[in-house]
Amino acid sequence: MAEQLIELNVTGMHCNNCAMSIHRLLEKKGLQDISVDFAGEEVKFTNNPAVTLPQIVKDIEGLGFKVIGDPALHTPRFYEQVENKFILCAIFTAPLLLHMVLPWHLLHSTWVQLALCLPVFIVGCLHFGKSAFNSVKGGVPNMDVLIFVGSTAAFVYSLVGTLQHLGPRFMFYETCATIITLVLLGNVFEKRSVNQTTSAVKDLMKIQQTTANRMVNGSIEVISAKDVRPGDTLVVNQGDKIPVDGEVLSGGASIDESMLTGESVPVDIEKYGKVIGGTLLIKGNITMLATKVGANTTLSQIIELMKKAQAAKPPVQKLGDKVAAIFVPAVILISVLTFLFTYLIGQSDLQTALMNAIAVLVISCPCAMGLATPTAVMVGLGRAAKNGILIKGGDTVEAVTDAKYIVFDKTGTLTTGKFSIQDIKLNSGTSLEEVRGIITAIEERSNHPIATSLVEQLKSLSKTKTILISATEEKGLGMRAEDVNGNTYFLGSGKTADTHYNLSLYKNQIQIAQIAIDDTIKPEAAGLITQLKQMGITPILLSGDKNNRCQKVAVALGIDEVHGEKLPDEKLSIIDVYKKKGKTLMIGDGINDAPALTRADVGISMSGASQIAIQSARVVLLNTDLSSVVKFLQISRHTLLTIKQNLFWAFAYNVVAIPIAALGFLNPMVGAFTMAFSDVVIIGNSLRLKRKRL
């Protein structure tokens, strides 16, 4: 069987420790390209012909997790929901706690206390015990080991006291039940908080769940958007969501694309205009042709990139992962030593020694360390996405925070990319109409901003029609083409003596025209350059355009370092020079920028860029407004700051809490309560990023 990427939806993962146990299991089976996202509840890997999928599913479920089909259609059973487990345990735990303050004789009966504690202990064994056992078996002990050992020690101690009639000093049923109930309460809060951190992807997935009006033989049938096929004709009315990507066949409309670009101003679309699935038609009506459906739509690709980004670990997380992996065995050792020192050396009674040891187990919190990074990354990426900034990896967030240089391409990045022909100089007796026709025929085959602008400008002018049989784009040079008569053409930035002209047109290797084109600087570009300088970042202009044009733009914007007339390989060399001096980002949009975008520490692509530029970049700015560059830098810096805060609090909590518990200053129930809420504090700090003023 050929290798293929397998995707499984797995529920029951609480934090990064859970993800690590699945990751290690799959590694032992020899699987490759493993990615485990606990918050997104997704496990991906490349299958191994030697291992069957049913066996992999069985082994993952053996760790205490559950593999499900479509998450949208999955409804967990009543007894599987952590909220219901908590409510059941709380009902039995409440009277156990009340016996400490109420004089009711019945509540003081050891047998009544055993009867109240037993259902809670059974729930705890099923919820924590199975996961604890399988995590130890898998070689990655998780937090459930600590909870299970602590609650079981209290229960067994109390049960022995009950059976041997040793009296109330041996009764700690309320400790056992309270530990389990409070940790379940923490799990409830944790589950809801993690759901909030992943809301960006879930919101995008909800946008996909819409219907489409498909035209069949003159009549309309309503179908699900996922059933639309390429080539279908769809009718979209005012107030409808556009179901898939496509082209307008007739009609006109104003479309709200804010969910994609963060831009609140509606976009007017007419015949032959392109529309994006998931955007909202707020005024007008259109008939459209479906071109991209399913996983190929822009929205689906964004969702997939978001999922991959959330699963990508920043380098700062590796420290947390390493500590969390050895944390549980270390805590168990500390707990055992606490018991031995308290009982044997400190000469305390058995009850005190056991309570101190249990307190150590339940106060420690490896989950907080496991949650510290991914929750902050998810919220940060979600906030960026809502601002029209698509970050392809959580590791990108850390990579940009110490940026020293930002290298800008000129055309379509610092300038509008809307070009117009200023002048055409004819050679060899060629007519103006013929040159216009050749330019139009060649540039229709390119998606470069210059090409789009020139085709638009020449559309209404008189020209001789040229029919091409081939056209190819050469990185950083231009377009080569051949017509039906066998004539060959080249249109590109050939170096000319007259710097006024920046494009040359050749027919059969003879220059027949020189073209002067120019575009305008984006209105927000100057403000961006000023802000970058204030942030301590040096802006650099790197372009294939003429030196004099690059200098003109650089002077207008206040950019001091300029590199003009550079081919793609020369751009790579310049990027390498800056990378040696400090962290270097590159912003571009054309095919000629793709190698440099890949070579830079972080490549940033503009939304109207060529597909290869978007694929080469680690960040895509869906909004053409350059101010989103600063927003991206701010979100990245605050995300990394939040990660560092989370890791500090997670480490500090354990460093302070474990010695306090070991010295006997902490009741196990208080320990369970504070442990449960340490996770919530970490996630709460991450959620501040959603609304934090940057």
JSON list of C-alpha atoms in Angstrom, two decimals, residues 77-283:
[
{"chain": "A", "resi": 77, "resn": "ARG", "atom": "CA", "xyz": [-22.50, 10.00, 25.39]},
{"chain": "A", "resi": 78, "resn": "PHE", "atom": "CA", "xyz": [-24.02, 11.45, 28.55]},
{"chain": "A", "resi": 79, "resn": "TYR", "atom": "CA", "xyz": [-21.59, 9.66, 30.86]},
{"chain": "A", "resi": 80, "resn": "GLU", "atom": "CA", "xyz": [-18.57, 10.64, 28.73]},
{"chain": "A", "resi": 81, "resn": "GLN", "atom": "CA", "xyz": [-19.06, 14.38, 29.19]},
{"chain": "A", "resi": 82, "resn": "VAL", "atom": "CA", "xyz": [-16.78, 15.82, 31.86]},
{"chain": "A", "resi": 83, "resn": "GLU", "atom": "CA", "xyz": [-19.52, 18.29, 32.93]},
{"chain": "A", "resi": 84, "resn": "ASN", "atom": "CA", "xyz": [-21.83, 15.40, 33.85]},
{"chain": "A", "resi": 85, "resn": "LYS", "atom": "CA", "xyz": [-19.06, 13.54, 35.69]},
{"chain": "A", "resi": 86, "resn": "PHE", "atom": "CA", "xyz": [-18.40, 16.67, 37.74]},
{"chain": "A", "resi": 87, "resn": "ILE", "atom": "CA", "xyz": [-22.11, 17.15, 38.62]},
{"chain": "A", "resi": 88, "resn": "LEU", "atom": "CA", "xyz": [-22.44, 13.50, 39.72]},
{"chain": "A", "resi": 89, "resn": "CYS", "atom": "CA", "xyz": [-19.31, 13.72, 41.88]},
{"chain": "A", "resi": 90, "resn": "ALA", "atom": "CA", "xyz": [-20.35, 17.08, 43.35]},
{"chain": "A", "resi": 91, "resn": "ILE", "atom": "CA", "xyz": [-23.70, 15.59, 44.50]},
{"chain": "A", "resi": 92, "resn": "PHE", "atom": "CA", "xyz": [-21.92, 12.87, 46.50]},
{"chain": "A", "resi": 93, "resn": "THR", "atom": "CA", "xyz": [-19.01, 15.06, 47.67]},
{"chain": "A", "resi": 94, "resn": "ALA", "atom": "CA", "xyz": [-21.19, 17.85, 49.17]},
{"chain": "A", "resi": 95, "resn": "PRO", "atom": "CA", "xyz": [-22.56, 15.73, 52.07]},
{"chain": "A", "resi": 96, "resn": "LEU", "atom": "CA", "xyz": [-19.06, 14.36, 52.76]},
{"chain": "A", "resi": 97, "resn": "LEU", "atom": "CA", "xyz": [-17.81, 17.92, 53.26]},
{"chain": "A", "resi": 98, "resn": "LEU", "atom": "CA", "xyz": [-20.88, 18.89, 55.28]},
{"chain": "A", "resi": 99, "resn": "HIS", "atom": "CA", "xyz": [-20.13, 16.26, 57.94]},
{"chain": "A", "resi": 100, "resn": "MET", "atom": "CA", "xyz": [-17.19, 18.45, 58.96]},
{"chain": "A", "resi": 101, "resn": "VAL", "atom": "CA", "xyz": [-19.53, 21.34, 59.94]},
{"chain": "A", "resi": 102, "resn": "LEU", "atom": "CA", "xyz": [-22.88, 19.67, 60.70]},
{"chain": "A", "resi": 103, "resn": "PRO", "atom": "CA", "xyz": [-23.48, 17.56, 63.83]},
{"chain": "A", "resi": 104, "resn": "TRP", "atom": "CA", "xyz": [-25.68, 15.01, 62.02]},
{"chain": "A", "resi": 105, "resn": "HIS", "atom": "CA", "xyz": [-24.83, 11.57, 63.36]},
{"chain": "A", "resi": 106, "resn": "LEU", "atom": "CA", "xyz": [-25.62, 9.82, 60.07]},
{"chain": "A", "resi": 107, "resn": "LEU", "atom": "CA", "xyz": [-22.97, 11.80, 58.14]},
{"chain": "A", "resi": 108, "resn": "HIS", "atom": "CA", "xyz": [-20.35, 10.79, 60.73]},
{"chain": "A", "resi": 109, "resn": "SER", "atom": "CA", "xyz": [-20.92, 7.08, 60.08]},
{"chain": "A", "resi": 110, "resn": "THR", "atom": "CA", "xyz": [-17.84, 5.58, 58.39]},
{"chain": "A", "resi": 111, "resn": "TRP", "atom": "CA", "xyz": [-20.06, 3.28, 56.31]},
{"chain": "A", "resi": 112, "resn": "VAL", "atom": "CA", "xyz": [-22.18, 6.22, 55.07]},
{"chain": "A", "resi": 113, "resn": "GLN", "atom": "CA", "xyz": [-19.00, 8.08, 54.19]},
{"chain": "A", "resi": 114, "resn": "LEU", "atom": "CA", "xyz": [-17.72, 5.01, 52.31]},
{"chain": "A", "resi": 115, "resn": "ALA", "atom": "CA", "xyz": [-21.05, 4.76, 50.45]},
{"chain": "A", "resi": 116, "resn": "LEU", "atom": "CA", "xyz": [-20.88, 8.46, 49.46]},
{"chain": "A", "resi": 117, "resn": "CYS", "atom": "CA", "xyz": [-17.21, 8.30, 48.43]},
{"chain": "A", "resi": 118, "resn": "LEU", "atom": "CA", "xyz": [-17.37, 5.03, 46.47]},
{"chain": "A", "resi": 119, "resn": "PRO", "atom": "CA", "xyz": [-19.31, 6.41, 43.39]},
{"chain": "A", "resi": 120, "resn": "VAL", "atom": "CA", "xyz": [-16.93, 9.37, 43.23]},
{"chain": "A", "resi": 121, "resn": "PHE", "atom": "CA", "xyz": [-13.89, 7.09, 43.51]},
{"chain": "A", "resi": 122, "resn": "ILE", "atom": "CA", "xyz": [-15.27, 4.82, 40.73]},
{"chain": "A", "resi": 123, "resn": "VAL", "atom": "CA", "xyz": [-15.77, 7.86, 38.44]},
{"chain": "A", "resi": 124, "resn": "GLY", "atom": "CA", "xyz": [-12.23, 8.98, 39.32]},
{"chain": "A", "resi": 125, "resn": "CYS", "atom": "CA", "xyz": [-10.83, 5.53, 38.49]},
{"chain": "A", "resi": 126, "resn": "LEU", "atom": "CA", "xyz": [-12.63, 5.48, 35.14]},
{"chain": "A", "resi": 127, "resn": "HIS", "atom": "CA", "xyz": [-11.72, 9.08, 34.27]},
{"chain": "A", "resi": 128, "resn": "PHE", "atom": "CA", "xyz": [-8.18, 9.33, 35.66]},
{"chain": "A", "resi": 129, "resn": "GLY", "atom": "CA", "xyz": [-7.18, 5.72, 36.32]},
{"chain": "A", "resi": 130, "resn": "LYS", "atom": "CA", "xyz": [-7.40, 4.34, 32.78]},
{"chain": "A", "resi": 131, "resn": "SER", "atom": "CA", "xyz": [-5.56, 7.37, 31.36]},
{"chain": "A", "resi": 132, "resn": "ALA", "atom": "CA", "xyz": [-2.94, 7.15, 34.14]},
{"chain": "A", "resi": 133, "resn": "PHE", "atom": "CA", "xyz": [-2.27, 3.44, 33.59]},
{"chain": "A", "resi": 134, "resn": "ASN", "atom": "CA", "xyz": [-2.03, 3.74, 29.81]},
{"chain": "A", "resi": 135, "resn": "SER", "atom": "CA", "xyz": [0.19, 6.83, 29.98]},
{"chain": "A", "resi": 136, "resn": "VAL", "atom": "CA", "xyz": [2.64, 4.97, 32.25]},
{"chain": "A", "resi": 137, "resn": "LYS", "atom": "CA", "xyz": [2.49, 1.98, 29.89]},
{"chain": "A", "resi": 138, "resn": "GLY", "atom": "CA", "xyz": [3.16, 4.33, 26.95]},
{"chain": "A", "resi": 139, "resn": "GLY", "atom": "CA", "xyz": [6.22, 5.81, 28.67]},
{"chain": "A", "resi": 140, "resn": "VAL", "atom": "CA", "xyz": [4.80, 9.34, 29.09]},
{"chain": "A", "resi": 141, "resn": "PRO", "atom": "CA", "xyz": [3.22, 9.61, 32.57]},
{"chain": "A", "resi": 142, "resn": "ASN", "atom": "CA", "xyz": [0.61, 12.38, 32.61]},
{"chain": "A", "resi": 143, "resn": "MET", "atom": "CA", "xyz": [-1.08, 14.49, 35.26]},
{"chain": "A", "resi": 144, "resn": "ASP", "atom": "CA", "xyz": [-3.78, 11.84, 35.73]},
{"chain": "A", "resi": 145, "resn": "VAL", "atom": "CA", "xyz": [-1.13, 9.61, 37.35]},
{"chain": "A", "resi": 146, "resn": "LEU", "atom": "CA", "xyz": [-0.72, 12.15, 40.17]},
{"chain": "A", "resi": 147, "resn": "ILE", "atom": "CA", "xyz": [-4.47, 12.58, 40.67]},
{"chain": "A", "resi": 148, "resn": "PHE", "atom": "CA", "xyz": [-5.12, 8.83, 40.60]},
{"chain": "A", "resi": 149, "resn": "VAL", "atom": "CA", "xyz": [-2.29, 7.98, 43.02]},
{"chain": "A", "resi": 150, "resn": "GLY", "atom": "CA", "xyz": [-3.28, 10.77, 45.44]},
{"chain": "A", "resi": 151, "resn": "SER", "atom": "CA", "xyz": [-7.01, 10.00, 45.52]},
{"chain": "A", "resi": 152, "resn": "THR", "atom": "CA", "xyz": [-6.41, 6.22, 45.68]},
{"chain": "A", "resi": 153, "resn": "ALA", "atom": "CA", "xyz": [-4.00, 6.61, 48.61]},
{"chain": "A", "resi": 154, "resn": "ALA", "atom": "CA", "xyz": [-6.62, 8.61, 50.55]},
{"chain": "A", "resi": 155, "resn": "PHE", "atom": "CA", "xyz": [-9.37, 6.09, 49.69]},
{"chain": "A", "resi": 156, "resn": "VAL", "atom": "CA", "xyz": [-7.35, 2.97, 50.54]},
{"chain": "A", "resi": 157, "resn": "TYR", "atom": "CA", "xyz": [-6.11, 4.55, 53.80]},
{"chain": "A", "resi": 158, "resn": "SER", "atom": "CA", "xyz": [-9.71, 5.34, 54.78]},
{"chain": "A", "resi": 159, "resn": "LEU", "atom": "CA", "xyz": [-11.00, 1.92, 53.70]},
{"chain": "A", "resi": 160, "resn": "VAL", "atom": "CA", "xyz": [-8.42, 0.13, 55.87]},
{"chain": "A", "resi": 161, "resn": "GLY", "atom": "CA", "xyz": [-9.45, 2.37, 58.79]},
{"chain": "A", "resi": 162, "resn": "THR", "atom": "CA", "xyz": [-13.12, 1.51, 58.19]},
{"chain": "A", "resi": 163, "resn": "LEU", "atom": "CA", "xyz": [-12.59, -2.26, 57.94]},
{"chain": "A", "resi": 164, "resn": "GLN", "atom": "CA", "xyz": [-10.37, -2.32, 61.05]},
{"chain": "A", "resi": 165, "resn": "HIS", "atom": "CA", "xyz": [-12.57, 0.14, 63.01]},
{"chain": "A", "resi": 166, "resn": "LEU", "atom": "CA", "xyz": [-9.63, 2.48, 63.63]},
{"chain": "A", "resi": 167, "resn": "GLY", "atom": "CA", "xyz": [-11.84, 5.52, 64.23]},
{"chain": "A", "resi": 168, "resn": "PRO", "atom": "CA", "xyz": [-12.36, 8.98, 62.66]},
{"chain": "A", "resi": 169, "resn": "ARG", "atom": "CA", "xyz": [-8.63, 9.83, 62.59]},
{"chain": "A", "resi": 170, "resn": "PHE", "atom": "CA", "xyz": [-8.31, 7.39, 59.68]},
{"chain": "A", "resi": 171, "resn": "MET", "atom": "CA", "xyz": [-11.32, 8.75, 57.76]},
{"chain": "A", "resi": 172, "resn": "PHE", "atom": "CA", "xyz": [-10.27, 10.76, 54.65]},
{"chain": "A", "resi": 173, "resn": "TYR", "atom": "CA", "xyz": [-13.09, 9.87, 52.30]},
{"chain": "A", "resi": 174, "resn": "GLU", "atom": "CA", "xyz": [-13.86, 13.58, 51.87]},
{"chain": "A", "resi": 175, "resn": "THR", "atom": "CA", "xyz": [-10.23, 14.17, 50.82]},
{"chain": "A", "resi": 176, "resn": "CYS", "atom": "CA", "xyz": [-10.44, 11.48, 48.13]},
{"chain": "A", "resi": 177, "resn": "ALA", "atom": "CA", "xyz": [-13.82, 12.70, 46.81]},
{"chain": "A", "resi": 178, "resn": "THR", "atom": "CA", "xyz": [-12.90, 16.39, 46.93]},
{"chain": "A", "resi": 179, "resn": "ILE", "atom": "CA", "xyz": [-9.63, 15.86, 45.02]},
{"chain": "A", "resi": 180, "resn": "ILE", "atom": "CA", "xyz": [-11.51, 14.07, 42.21]},
{"chain": "A", "resi": 181, "resn": "THR", "atom": "CA", "xyz": [-14.40, 16.57, 42.15]},
{"chain": "A", "resi": 182, "resn": "LEU", "atom": "CA", "xyz": [-12.21, 19.68, 42.16]},
{"chain": "A", "resi": 183, "resn": "VAL", "atom": "CA", "xyz": [-9.92, 18.36, 39.42]},
{"chain": "A", "resi": 184, "resn": "LEU", "atom": "CA", "xyz": [-13.02, 17.52, 37.34]},
{"chain": "A", "resi": 185, "resn": "LEU", "atom": "CA", "xyz": [-14.21, 21.10, 37.93]},
{"chain": "A", "resi": 186, "resn": "GLY", "atom": "CA", "xyz": [-10.84, 22.31, 36.69]},
{"chain": "A", "resi": 187, "resn": "ASN", "atom": "CA", "xyz": [-11.23, 20.07, 33.63]},
{"chain": "A", "resi": 188, "resn": "VAL", "atom": "CA", "xyz": [-14.65, 21.63, 32.92]},
{"chain": "A", "resi": 189, "resn": "PHE", "atom": "CA", "xyz": [-13.18, 25.15, 33.01]},
{"chain": "A", "resi": 190, "resn": "GLU", "atom": "CA", "xyz": [-10.15, 24.00, 31.04]},
{"chain": "A", "resi": 191, "resn": "LYS", "atom": "CA", "xyz": [-12.31, 22.41, 28.33]},
{"chain": "A", "resi": 192, "resn": "ARG", "atom": "CA", "xyz": [-14.38, 25.57, 27.93]},
{"chain": "A", "resi": 193, "resn": "SER", "atom": "CA", "xyz": [-11.32, 27.80, 27.92]},
{"chain": "A", "resi": 194, "resn": "VAL", "atom": "CA", "xyz": [-9.49, 25.68, 25.34]},
{"chain": "A", "resi": 195, "resn": "ASN", "atom": "CA", "xyz": [-12.63, 25.78, 23.18]},
{"chain": "A", "resi": 196, "resn": "GLN", "atom": "CA", "xyz": [-12.39, 29.56, 23.31]},
{"chain": "A", "resi": 197, "resn": "THR", "atom": "CA", "xyz": [-8.73, 29.53, 22.26]},
{"chain": "A", "resi": 198, "resn": "THR", "atom": "CA", "xyz": [-9.60, 27.49, 19.16]},
{"chain": "A", "resi": 199, "resn": "SER", "atom": "CA", "xyz": [-12.61, 29.64, 18.28]},
{"chain": "A", "resi": 200, "resn": "ALA", "atom": "CA", "xyz": [-10.90, 31.24, 15.25]},
{"chain": "A", "resi": 201, "resn": "VAL", "atom": "CA", "xyz": [-10.70, 27.94, 13.35]},
{"chain": "A", "resi": 202, "resn": "LYS", "atom": "CA", "xyz": [-14.16, 26.89, 14.53]},
{"chain": "A", "resi": 203, "resn": "ASP", "atom": "CA", "xyz": [-15.63, 30.21, 13.39]},
{"chain": "A", "resi": 204, "resn": "LEU", "atom": "CA", "xyz": [-14.09, 29.69, 9.95]},
{"chain": "A", "resi": 205, "resn": "MET", "atom": "CA", "xyz": [-15.45, 26.14, 9.80]},
{"chain": "A", "resi": 206, "resn": "LYS", "atom": "CA", "xyz": [-18.93, 27.42, 10.64]},
{"chain": "A", "resi": 207, "resn": "ILE", "atom": "CA", "xyz": [-18.70, 29.82, 7.68]},
{"chain": "A", "resi": 208, "resn": "GLN", "atom": "CA", "xyz": [-18.29, 26.77, 5.42]},
{"chain": "A", "resi": 209, "resn": "GLN", "atom": "CA", "xyz": [-21.56, 25.27, 6.64]},
{"chain": "A", "resi": 210, "resn": "THR", "atom": "CA", "xyz": [-23.92, 26.94, 4.18]},
{"chain": "A", "resi": 211, "resn": "THR", "atom": "CA", "xyz": [-26.23, 26.05, 1.31]},
{"chain": "A", "resi": 212, "resn": "ALA", "atom": "CA", "xyz": [-26.00, 26.79, -2.41]},
{"chain": "A", "resi": 213, "resn": "ASN", "atom": "CA", "xyz": [-28.66, 27.52, -5.04]},
{"chain": "A", "resi": 214, "resn": "ARG", "atom": "CA", "xyz": [-27.63, 25.39, -8.03]},
{"chain": "A", "resi": 215, "resn": "MET", "atom": "CA", "xyz": [-29.21, 26.04, -11.41]},
{"chain": "A", "resi": 216, "resn": "VAL", "atom": "CA", "xyz": [-30.20, 22.80, -13.20]},
{"chain": "A", "resi": 217, "resn": "ASN", "atom": "CA", "xyz": [-32.15, 22.93, -16.49]},
{"chain": "A", "resi": 218, "resn": "GLY", "atom": "CA", "xyz": [-33.53, 26.36, -15.71]},
{"chain": "A", "resi": 219, "resn": "SER", "atom": "CA", "xyz": [-34.71, 25.51, -12.19]},
{"chain": "A", "resi": 220, "resn": "ILE", "atom": "CA", "xyz": [-33.07, 26.08, -8.81]},
{"chain": "A", "resi": 221, "resn": "GLU", "atom": "CA", "xyz": [-32.20, 23.30, -6.37]},
{"chain": "A", "resi": 222, "resn": "VAL", "atom": "CA", "xyz": [-30.89, 23.96, -2.86]},
{"chain": "A", "resi": 223, "resn": "ILE", "atom": "CA", "xyz": [-27.89, 21.82, -1.93]},
{"chain": "A", "resi": 224, "resn": "SER", "atom": "CA", "xyz": [-25.14, 21.83, 0.69]},
{"chain": "A", "resi": 225, "resn": "ALA", "atom": "CA", "xyz": [-22.05, 23.86, -0.23]},
{"chain": "A", "resi": 226, "resn": "LYS", "atom": "CA", "xyz": [-19.93, 20.72, 0.17]},
{"chain": "A", "resi": 227, "resn": "ASP", "atom": "CA", "xyz": [-21.93, 19.06, -2.65]},
{"chain": "A", "resi": 228, "resn": "VAL", "atom": "CA", "xyz": [-21.10, 21.79, -5.19]},
{"chain": "A", "resi": 229, "resn": "ARG", "atom": "CA", "xyz": [-18.91, 20.58, -8.06]},
{"chain": "A", "resi": 230, "resn": "PRO", "atom": "CA", "xyz": [-16.56, 22.60, -10.35]},
{"chain": "A", "resi": 231, "resn": "GLY", "atom": "CA", "xyz": [-18.51, 23.91, -13.32]},
{"chain": "A", "resi": 232, "resn": "ASP", "atom": "CA", "xyz": [-21.84, 24.19, -11.46]},
{"chain": "A", "resi": 233, "resn": "THR", "atom": "CA", "xyz": [-23.84, 27.36, -12.08]},
{"chain": "A", "resi": 234, "resn": "LEU", "atom": "CA", "xyz": [-24.98, 28.95, -8.80]},
{"chain": "A", "resi": 235, "resn": "VAL", "atom": "CA", "xyz": [-27.36, 31.78, -8.00]},
{"chain": "A", "resi": 236, "resn": "VAL", "atom": "CA", "xyz": [-26.46, 33.98, -5.02]},
{"chain": "A", "resi": 237, "resn": "ASN", "atom": "CA", "xyz": [-28.99, 36.50, -3.75]},
{"chain": "A", "resi": 238, "resn": "GLN", "atom": "CA", "xyz": [-28.74, 39.47, -1.41]},
{"chain": "A", "resi": 239, "resn": "GLY", "atom": "CA", "xyz": [-27.99, 38.34, 2.15]},
{"chain": "A", "resi": 240, "resn": "ASP", "atom": "CA", "xyz": [-26.60, 34.94, 1.07]},
{"chain": "A", "resi": 241, "resn": "LYS", "atom": "CA", "xyz": [-23.13, 33.61, 1.73]},
{"chain": "A", "resi": 242, "resn": "ILE", "atom": "CA", "xyz": [-21.16, 32.81, -1.39]},
{"chain": "A", "resi": 243, "resn": "PRO", "atom": "CA", "xyz": [-20.86, 29.00, -1.11]},
{"chain": "A", "resi": 244, "resn": "VAL", "atom": "CA", "xyz": [-17.58, 28.35, -3.00]},
{"chain": "A", "resi": 245, "resn": "ASP", "atom": "CA", "xyz": [-14.90, 30.19, -4.99]},
{"chain": "A", "resi": 246, "resn": "GLY", "atom": "CA", "xyz": [-15.92, 31.16, -8.50]},
{"chain": "A", "resi": 247, "resn": "GLU", "atom": "CA", "xyz": [-16.41, 33.73, -11.26]},
{"chain": "A", "resi": 248, "resn": "VAL", "atom": "CA", "xyz": [-19.39, 36.01, -11.82]},
{"chain": "A", "resi": 249, "resn": "LEU", "atom": "CA", "xyz": [-21.29, 35.11, -15.01]},
{"chain": "A", "resi": 250, "resn": "SER", "atom": "CA", "xyz": [-23.90, 37.83, -14.73]},
{"chain": "A", "resi": 251, "resn": "GLY", "atom": "CA", "xyz": [-25.15, 40.49, -12.34]},
{"chain": "A", "resi": 252, "resn": "GLY", "atom": "CA", "xyz": [-23.27, 42.65, -9.87]},
{"chain": "A", "resi": 253, "resn": "ALA", "atom": "CA", "xyz": [-22.95, 42.88, -6.11]},
{"chain": "A", "resi": 254, "resn": "SER", "atom": "CA", "xyz": [-21.30, 44.44, -3.09]},
{"chain": "A", "resi": 255, "resn": "ILE", "atom": "CA", "xyz": [-19.54, 41.75, -1.07]},
{"chain": "A", "resi": 256, "resn": "ASP", "atom": "CA", "xyz": [-18.38, 41.85, 2.55]},
{"chain": "A", "resi": 257, "resn": "GLU", "atom": "CA", "xyz": [-14.97, 40.14, 2.59]},
{"chain": "A", "resi": 258, "resn": "SER", "atom": "CA", "xyz": [-14.11, 41.16, 6.17]},
{"chain": "A", "resi": 259, "resn": "MET", "atom": "CA", "xyz": [-14.01, 37.56, 7.39]},
{"chain": "A", "resi": 260, "resn": "LEU", "atom": "CA", "xyz": [-11.15, 36.96, 4.98]},
{"chain": "A", "resi": 261, "resn": "THR", "atom": "CA", "xyz": [-9.27, 40.27, 4.80]},
{"chain": "A", "resi": 262, "resn": "GLY", "atom": "CA", "xyz": [-10.31, 42.11, 7.96]},
{"chain": "A", "resi": 263, "resn": "GLU", "atom": "CA", "xyz": [-11.31, 44.98, 5.63]},
{"chain": "A", "resi": 264, "resn": "SER", "atom": "CA", "xyz": [-14.74, 46.32, 6.61]},
{"chain": "A", "resi": 265, "resn": "VAL", "atom": "CA", "xyz": [-15.40, 48.23, 3.36]},
{"chain": "A", "resi": 266, "resn": "PRO", "atom": "CA", "xyz": [-17.50, 46.08, 0.95]},
{"chain": "A", "resi": 267, "resn": "VAL", "atom": "CA", "xyz": [-15.98, 45.18, -2.43]},
{"chain": "A", "resi": 268, "resn": "ASP", "atom": "CA", "xyz": [-17.96, 45.77, -5.65]},
{"chain": "A", "resi": 269, "resn": "ILE", "atom": "CA", "xyz": [-17.89, 42.78, -8.01]},
{"chain": "A", "resi": 270, "resn": "GLU", "atom": "CA", "xyz": [-19.11, 42.78, -11.62]},
{"chain": "A", "resi": 271, "resn": "LYS", "atom": "CA", "xyz": [-19.24, 40.29, -14.50]},
{"chain": "A", "resi": 272, "resn": "TYR", "atom": "CA", "xyz": [-16.05, 38.13, -14.75]},
{"chain": "A", "resi": 273, "resn": "GLY", "atom": "CA", "xyz": [-15.02, 39.21, -11.26]},
{"chain": "A", "resi": 274, "resn": "LYS", "atom": "CA", "xyz": [-13.78, 36.55, -8.83]},
{"chain": "A", "resi": 275, "resn": "VAL", "atom": "CA", "xyz": [-15.68, 35.75, -5.62]},
{"chain": "A", "resi": 276, "resn": "ILE", "atom": "CA", "xyz": [-14.52, 33.82, -2.56]},
{"chain": "A", "resi": 277, "resn": "GLY", "atom": "CA", "xyz": [-16.52, 31.17, -0.72]},
{"chain": "A", "resi": 278, "resn": "GLY", "atom": "CA", "xyz": [-17.73, 32.19, 2.74]},
{"chain": "A", "resi": 279, "resn": "THR", "atom": "CA", "xyz": [-17.94, 35.92, 2.00]},
{"chain": "A", "resi": 280, "resn": "LEU", "atom": "CA", "xyz": [-21.30, 37.67, 2.37]},
{"chain": "A", "resi": 281, "resn": "LEU", "atom": "CA", "xyz": [-23.24, 39.24, -0.50]},
{"chain": "A", "resi": 282, "resn": "ILE", "atom": "CA", "xyz": [-24.77, 42.32, 1.12]},
{"chain": "A", "resi": 283, "resn": "LYS", "atom": "CA", "xyz": [-26.28, 44.04, -1.92]}
]
